[in-house]
Short mmCIF file of C-alpha atoms and ligand atoms in Angstrom, two decimals:
data_model
loop_
_atom_site.label_atom_id
_atom_site.label_comp_id
_atom_site.label_asym_id
_atom_site.label_seq_id
_atom_site.Cartn_x
_atom_site.Cartn_y
_atom_site.Cartn_z
CA MET R 22 1.19 45.64 -72.16
CA LYS R 23 1.30 42.20 -70.63
CA HIS R 24 2.64 39.32 -72.71
CA ARG R 25 0.27 36.38 -72.66
CA HIS R 26 1.08 32.79 -73.62
CA LEU R 27 -1.35 29.87 -73.92
CA VAL R 28 0.20 26.42 -73.38
CA VAL R 29 -1.51 23.05 -73.92
CA ASP R 30 -0.22 19.63 -72.84
CA LEU R 31 -2.15 16.85 -74.51
CA GLY R 32 -1.39 13.58 -72.70
CA ASN R 33 -2.84 10.10 -73.09
CA THR R 34 -5.32 10.58 -70.23
CA ARG R 35 -5.80 14.30 -69.67
CA GLN R 36 -5.38 17.51 -71.58
CA LYS R 37 -3.90 20.28 -69.42
CA MET R 38 -3.76 23.97 -70.30
CA GLY R 39 -2.17 27.02 -68.73
CA VAL R 40 -2.10 30.77 -69.31
CA PHE R 41 1.13 32.64 -68.61
CA GLU R 42 1.19 36.41 -68.25
CA ASP R 43 4.75 37.77 -68.17
CA ASP R 44 6.02 34.40 -66.94
CA HIS R 45 3.38 34.03 -64.21
CA LEU R 46 1.00 31.10 -64.50
CA ILE R 47 -2.34 32.85 -63.94
CA TYR R 48 -4.84 30.16 -64.94
CA THR R 49 -4.99 26.38 -65.50
CA ASP R 50 -7.66 23.99 -66.69
CA GLN R 51 -7.85 20.31 -67.62
CA ARG R 52 -10.11 17.96 -69.56
CA LEU R 53 -10.17 14.21 -69.98
CA VAL R 54 -8.80 13.30 -73.39
CA GLN R 55 -11.97 11.32 -74.19
CA ASN R 56 -13.79 14.63 -74.58
CA LEU R 57 -11.29 15.96 -77.05
CA ASP R 58 -12.63 18.48 -79.49
CA LEU R 59 -11.11 21.32 -81.48
CA LYS R 60 -13.79 23.56 -79.97
CA VAL R 61 -11.95 23.46 -76.64
CA TRP R 62 -8.75 24.89 -78.16
CA GLU R 63 -10.78 27.49 -80.01
CA GLU R 64 -12.60 28.49 -76.80
CA TRP R 65 -9.31 28.83 -74.91
CA ARG R 66 -7.82 30.91 -77.72
CA ARG R 67 -10.83 33.23 -77.89
CA GLU R 68 -11.12 33.59 -74.15
CA TRP R 69 -7.44 34.34 -73.51
CA ASP R 70 -6.38 35.99 -76.78
CA PRO R 71 -2.73 34.85 -76.36
CA HIS R 72 0.20 36.42 -78.19
CA ARG R 73 1.66 32.96 -78.69
CA ILE R 74 0.70 29.32 -78.19
CA ALA R 75 2.76 26.18 -77.38
CA LEU R 76 1.65 22.56 -77.51
CA SER R 77 2.98 19.18 -76.48
CA ALA R 78 1.02 16.20 -77.72
CA THR R 79 1.63 12.53 -77.00
CA ILE R 80 -1.38 11.38 -79.02
CA GLN R 81 -2.03 11.38 -82.75
CA LEU R 82 -3.54 14.69 -83.86
CA THR R 83 -6.43 14.97 -86.31
CA ASP R 84 -6.16 16.80 -89.65
CA ALA R 85 -8.35 19.56 -88.22
CA GLN R 86 -5.99 19.96 -85.28
CA HIS R 87 -2.97 20.13 -87.61
CA GLU R 88 -4.71 22.83 -89.60
CA TRP R 89 -5.49 24.81 -86.42
CA ILE R 90 -1.83 24.52 -85.35
CA ASN R 91 -0.65 25.93 -88.68
CA GLN R 92 -3.23 28.70 -88.75
CA ASN R 93 -2.38 29.82 -85.23
CA LYS R 94 1.41 29.50 -85.59
CA VAL R 95 1.61 27.15 -82.64
CA VAL R 96 5.08 26.15 -81.42
CA GLN R 97 5.13 22.41 -80.85
CA ALA R 98 7.62 20.80 -78.45
CA ASN R 99 9.19 18.56 -81.06
CA ASN R 100 12.63 17.92 -82.46
CA ASP R 101 12.36 20.87 -84.89
CA VAL R 102 12.56 23.62 -82.27
CA ASN R 103 15.58 24.86 -80.28
CA TYR R 104 16.48 23.68 -76.80
CA PRO R 105 19.14 25.25 -74.58
CA PHE R 106 20.38 21.78 -73.47
CA ASN R 107 22.02 18.99 -75.50
CA VAL R 108 19.53 16.31 -76.46
CA GLN R 109 21.50 13.05 -76.42
CA TYR R 110 18.52 10.76 -77.03
CA HIS R 111 19.37 8.73 -80.12
CA THR R 112 15.89 9.06 -81.64
CA PRO R 113 14.87 12.67 -80.89
CA GLU R 114 12.28 12.50 -83.67
CA THR R 115 10.31 9.90 -81.69
CA LEU R 116 10.95 11.41 -78.25
CA GLY R 117 7.78 12.37 -76.35
CA GLN R 118 6.99 16.08 -76.54
CA ASP R 119 5.90 16.06 -72.89
CA ARG R 120 9.37 14.79 -72.00
CA LEU R 121 11.09 17.60 -73.91
CA ALA R 122 8.83 20.09 -72.16
CA ALA R 123 9.61 18.55 -68.76
CA VAL R 124 13.35 18.82 -69.37
CA SER R 125 12.92 22.41 -70.62
CA ALA R 126 11.23 23.27 -67.32
CA VAL R 127 13.84 21.75 -65.03
CA TYR R 128 16.67 23.22 -67.11
CA ALA R 129 15.26 26.67 -66.35
CA LEU R 130 14.24 25.97 -62.74
CA TYR R 131 17.27 24.00 -61.49
CA LYS R 132 20.28 25.55 -63.23
CA LYS R 133 23.52 23.51 -63.07
CA LYS R 134 22.02 20.64 -61.10
CA ASN R 135 21.63 16.98 -61.99
CA VAL R 136 17.86 16.55 -62.20
CA LEU R 137 15.66 13.49 -62.56
CA VAL R 138 12.08 14.18 -63.69
CA ILE R 139 9.55 11.48 -62.92
CA ASP R 140 6.31 12.15 -64.80
CA CYS R 141 3.71 9.91 -63.19
CA GLY R 142 1.05 9.93 -65.90
CA THR R 143 -0.53 7.23 -68.07
CA CYS R 144 3.04 5.97 -68.36
CA ILE R 145 5.75 6.83 -65.87
CA THR R 146 8.60 8.55 -67.68
CA TYR R 147 12.04 9.09 -66.19
CA ASP R 148 14.22 11.82 -67.71
CA PHE R 149 17.72 12.75 -66.60
CA LEU R 150 19.39 16.12 -67.21
CA THR R 151 22.95 16.66 -65.94
CA GLY R 152 24.19 19.89 -64.37
CA ASP R 153 26.32 20.38 -67.51
CA GLY R 154 23.16 20.69 -69.60
CA ASP R 155 23.26 17.22 -71.14
CA TYR R 156 19.89 15.52 -71.41
CA LEU R 157 21.04 11.91 -71.40
CA GLY R 158 17.58 10.35 -71.90
CA GLY R 159 15.56 8.15 -69.58
CA ASN R 160 12.98 5.44 -69.45
CA ILE R 161 9.33 4.69 -70.10
CA ALA R 162 7.53 2.43 -67.65
CA PRO R 163 3.89 1.45 -67.11
CA GLY R 164 1.78 3.97 -65.15
CA LEU R 165 0.05 3.02 -61.91
CA ARG R 166 -3.44 2.49 -63.34
CA MET R 167 -1.97 0.73 -66.34
CA ARG R 168 -0.19 -1.74 -64.04
CA LEU R 169 -3.35 -2.55 -62.10
CA ARG R 170 -5.38 -2.94 -65.29
CA SER R 171 -2.86 -5.00 -67.22
CA MET R 172 -2.67 -7.75 -64.58
CA HIS R 173 -6.43 -8.16 -64.95
CA GLU R 174 -6.42 -7.99 -68.73
CA TYR R 175 -3.44 -10.29 -69.36
CA THR R 176 -4.49 -13.07 -66.99
CA ASN R 177 -7.41 -15.40 -66.81
CA ARG R 178 -8.43 -14.98 -63.18
CA LEU R 179 -6.92 -11.89 -61.62
CA PRO R 180 -9.54 -9.30 -60.70
CA LEU R 181 -9.37 -5.61 -61.51
CA VAL R 182 -8.69 -3.97 -58.15
CA GLU R 183 -9.40 -0.41 -57.07
CA PHE R 184 -6.58 2.11 -56.92
CA PRO R 185 -5.70 1.99 -53.18
CA ASP R 186 -5.59 5.07 -50.93
CA GLU R 187 -3.03 3.21 -48.85
CA PHE R 188 -1.38 -0.20 -49.06
CA PRO R 189 0.63 -2.55 -46.81
CA TRP R 190 4.14 -3.38 -48.04
CA ILE R 191 3.41 -7.09 -47.54
CA GLY R 192 0.12 -8.00 -49.23
CA GLN R 193 -2.00 -10.53 -47.33
CA SER R 194 -4.89 -11.09 -49.73
CA THR R 195 -5.25 -11.26 -53.50
CA GLU R 196 -6.59 -7.72 -53.49
CA GLN R 197 -3.73 -6.35 -51.39
CA ALA R 198 -1.11 -8.33 -53.32
CA LEU R 199 -2.35 -6.82 -56.57
CA GLN R 200 -2.63 -3.32 -55.14
CA THR R 201 0.84 -3.37 -53.59
CA GLY R 202 2.28 -5.10 -56.65
CA GLY R 203 0.68 -2.50 -58.89
CA VAL R 204 1.47 0.70 -57.08
CA GLY R 205 3.93 -0.11 -54.26
CA MET R 206 6.37 -2.00 -56.44
CA ALA R 207 6.32 0.86 -58.96
CA ILE R 208 7.39 3.18 -56.14
CA LEU R 209 10.34 0.89 -55.43
CA GLU R 210 11.24 1.13 -59.11
CA SER R 211 11.47 4.93 -58.70
CA LYS R 212 13.52 4.56 -55.53
CA GLY R 213 15.84 2.14 -57.29
CA PHE R 214 16.45 4.51 -60.19
CA ILE R 215 17.07 7.44 -57.84
CA PHE R 216 19.60 5.24 -56.01
CA TYR R 217 21.29 4.27 -59.30
CA LEU R 218 21.65 7.89 -60.44
CA LYS R 219 22.97 9.05 -57.05
CA GLU R 220 25.56 6.26 -57.04
CA ASN R 221 26.71 7.04 -60.57
CA TYR R 222 26.34 10.82 -60.87
CA GLY R 223 26.61 12.08 -57.29
CA HIS R 224 24.20 14.83 -56.38
CA LEU R 225 20.62 14.50 -57.63
CA THR R 226 17.47 16.63 -57.44
CA THR R 227 14.27 14.67 -58.11
CA VAL R 228 11.15 16.38 -59.45
CA LEU R 229 7.77 14.67 -59.67
CA THR R 230 4.90 15.67 -61.90
CA GLY R 231 1.80 14.06 -63.49
CA GLY R 232 -1.54 12.79 -62.17
CA ASP R 233 -0.05 10.33 -59.66
CA ALA R 234 2.84 12.51 -58.42
CA GLY R 235 1.20 13.35 -55.07
CA PHE R 236 0.48 9.70 -54.37
CA ILE R 237 4.02 8.53 -55.20
CA LYS R 238 5.58 11.36 -53.18
CA LYS R 239 3.83 10.09 -50.01
CA TYR R 240 5.79 6.84 -50.21
CA LEU R 241 9.16 8.07 -51.50
CA THR R 242 11.59 8.51 -48.65
CA ASP R 243 14.07 10.32 -50.91
CA GLU R 244 13.65 14.08 -50.93
CA CYS R 245 11.83 15.34 -54.02
CA ASP R 246 9.91 18.35 -55.29
CA VAL R 247 6.36 17.90 -56.59
CA HIS R 248 5.61 20.30 -59.42
CA PRO R 249 2.09 19.67 -60.79
CA ASP R 250 2.42 22.23 -63.62
CA LEU R 251 5.94 21.33 -64.70
CA ILE R 252 5.05 20.54 -68.32
CA LEU R 253 3.15 23.83 -68.62
CA TYR R 254 6.21 25.75 -67.36
CA GLY R 255 8.36 23.85 -69.83
CA LEU R 256 6.10 24.81 -72.71
CA ASN R 257 6.35 28.46 -71.67
CA GLU R 258 10.16 28.12 -71.68
CA ILE R 259 10.01 26.65 -75.19
CA LEU R 260 8.04 29.69 -76.35
CA LYS R 261 10.68 31.98 -74.86
CA ASN R 262 13.45 30.08 -76.66
CA ASN R 263 11.72 29.93 -80.05
CA GLU R 264 10.47 32.81 -82.13
CA ILE R 265 7.92 31.93 -84.80
N1 LIG M 19 -10.10 10.81 -62.77
C1 LIG M 19 -9.01 10.23 -63.27
N2 LIG M 19 -9.06 9.64 -64.48
C2 LIG M 19 -7.97 9.06 -65.00
N3 LIG M 19 -6.79 9.02 -64.37
C3 LIG M 19 -6.68 9.58 -63.16
C4 LIG M 19 -7.76 10.21 -62.56
N4 LIG M 19 -7.34 10.70 -61.37
C5 LIG M 19 -6.04 10.39 -61.25
N5 LIG M 19 -5.63 9.69 -62.32
C6 LIG M 19 -4.28 9.19 -62.49
O1 LIG M 19 -3.59 10.09 -63.29
C7 LIG M 19 -2.85 9.37 -64.28
C8 LIG M 19 -2.78 10.20 -65.52
O2 LIG M 19 -2.02 11.33 -65.21
P1 LIG M 19 -1.83 12.50 -66.25
O3 LIG M 19 -0.69 13.27 -65.76
O4 LIG M 19 -3.10 13.17 -66.51
O5 LIG M 19 -1.45 11.63 -67.52
P2 LIG M 19 -1.19 12.01 -69.01
O6 LIG M 19 -0.15 13.11 -68.99
O7 LIG M 19 -0.67 10.73 -69.55
O8 LIG M 19 -2.47 12.44 -69.63
C9 LIG M 19 -3.55 8.06 -64.49
O9 LIG M 19 -2.63 7.05 -64.81
C10 LIG M 19 -4.20 7.83 -63.14
O10 LIG M 19 -3.43 6.96 -62.34
C1 LIG M 20 5.92 7.79 -73.02
C2 LIG M 20 4.72 8.68 -73.28
C3 LIG M 20 3.58 7.84 -73.79
C4 LIG M 20 4.30 9.32 -71.94
O1 LIG M 20 3.14 10.06 -72.14
P1 LIG M 20 2.01 10.24 -71.00
O2 LIG M 20 2.03 9.05 -70.13
O3 LIG M 20 2.41 11.47 -70.21
O4 LIG M 20 0.72 10.45 -71.72
C5 LIG M 20 5.09 9.83 -74.27
O5 LIG M 20 6.14 10.58 -73.78
C6 LIG M 20 5.43 9.28 -75.64
O6 LIG M 20 4.56 8.96 -76.42
N1 LIG M 20 6.76 9.15 -75.95
C7 LIG M 20 7.23 8.68 -77.22
C8 LIG M 20 8.36 7.71 -77.08
C9 LIG M 20 9.61 8.29 -76.44
O7 LIG M 20 9.53 9.24 -75.64
O8 LIG M 20 10.71 7.82 -76.77
K1 LIG M 21 4.31 10.50 -68.46
#
């Protein structure tokens, strides 16, 4: 009989789900977080009848959701479960569950390599795992849409500009300056961090995930892998490493 796992990644913008059958991702779905409802989890559970369920959540859960998690023996990607790498973050109890799932995925996929995960979601998170299995930590930076929106919201006169399909490196209008400042300069931040890690740790594999990964990849000259379902794979790994 096939072993089926349901995994759910609840981010600040979107909720992503995946179904694994014997380690193969056979189905994915996503919903905007605004339409969050326990009914969605219940539908997924009924439809897929999983043996086990894993969850990462970066938003506050409701009492009803907590109850559902307990009833269904859901494994959550928090500090209470086992990881095959050394978590060297000084506050693992406040570490994002999506980040632990991301590191779980690259630990399994890129054995013995130094890996930087850049999760380009609501926030951009940078997480660094060494080839010796030490997760040293990383950084949290504003996401692309957040950067565009905050310049409008924190100033008196700057407009809210559209997310650009393309941008010039040297902005020549207010709109372009904001668009390039918002998204282009964030890309240089990624390039700068990749450069820093290469200088200090030698070899580096960079893996991009999250809603804006494809966009950022287009402008990164450094070689990197885009893995849209990385967090889902990480949650499946966490299920394999933790009996409940
Ligand atoms: N339709 C959309 N609605 C909201 N964000 C979108 C949409 N399409 C792309 N994005 C981008 O995806 C990012 C969110 O990525 P995602 O990986 O879903 O984030 P999270 O894991 O935080 O929920 C947003 O910051 C935005 O730039
Ligand atoms: C930084 C995050 C908001 C990123 O979440 P996302 O943008 O993917 O929704 C999330 O990982 C989080 O809430 N972290 C807690 C703080 C920490 O990781 O130290
Ligand atoms: K993120």
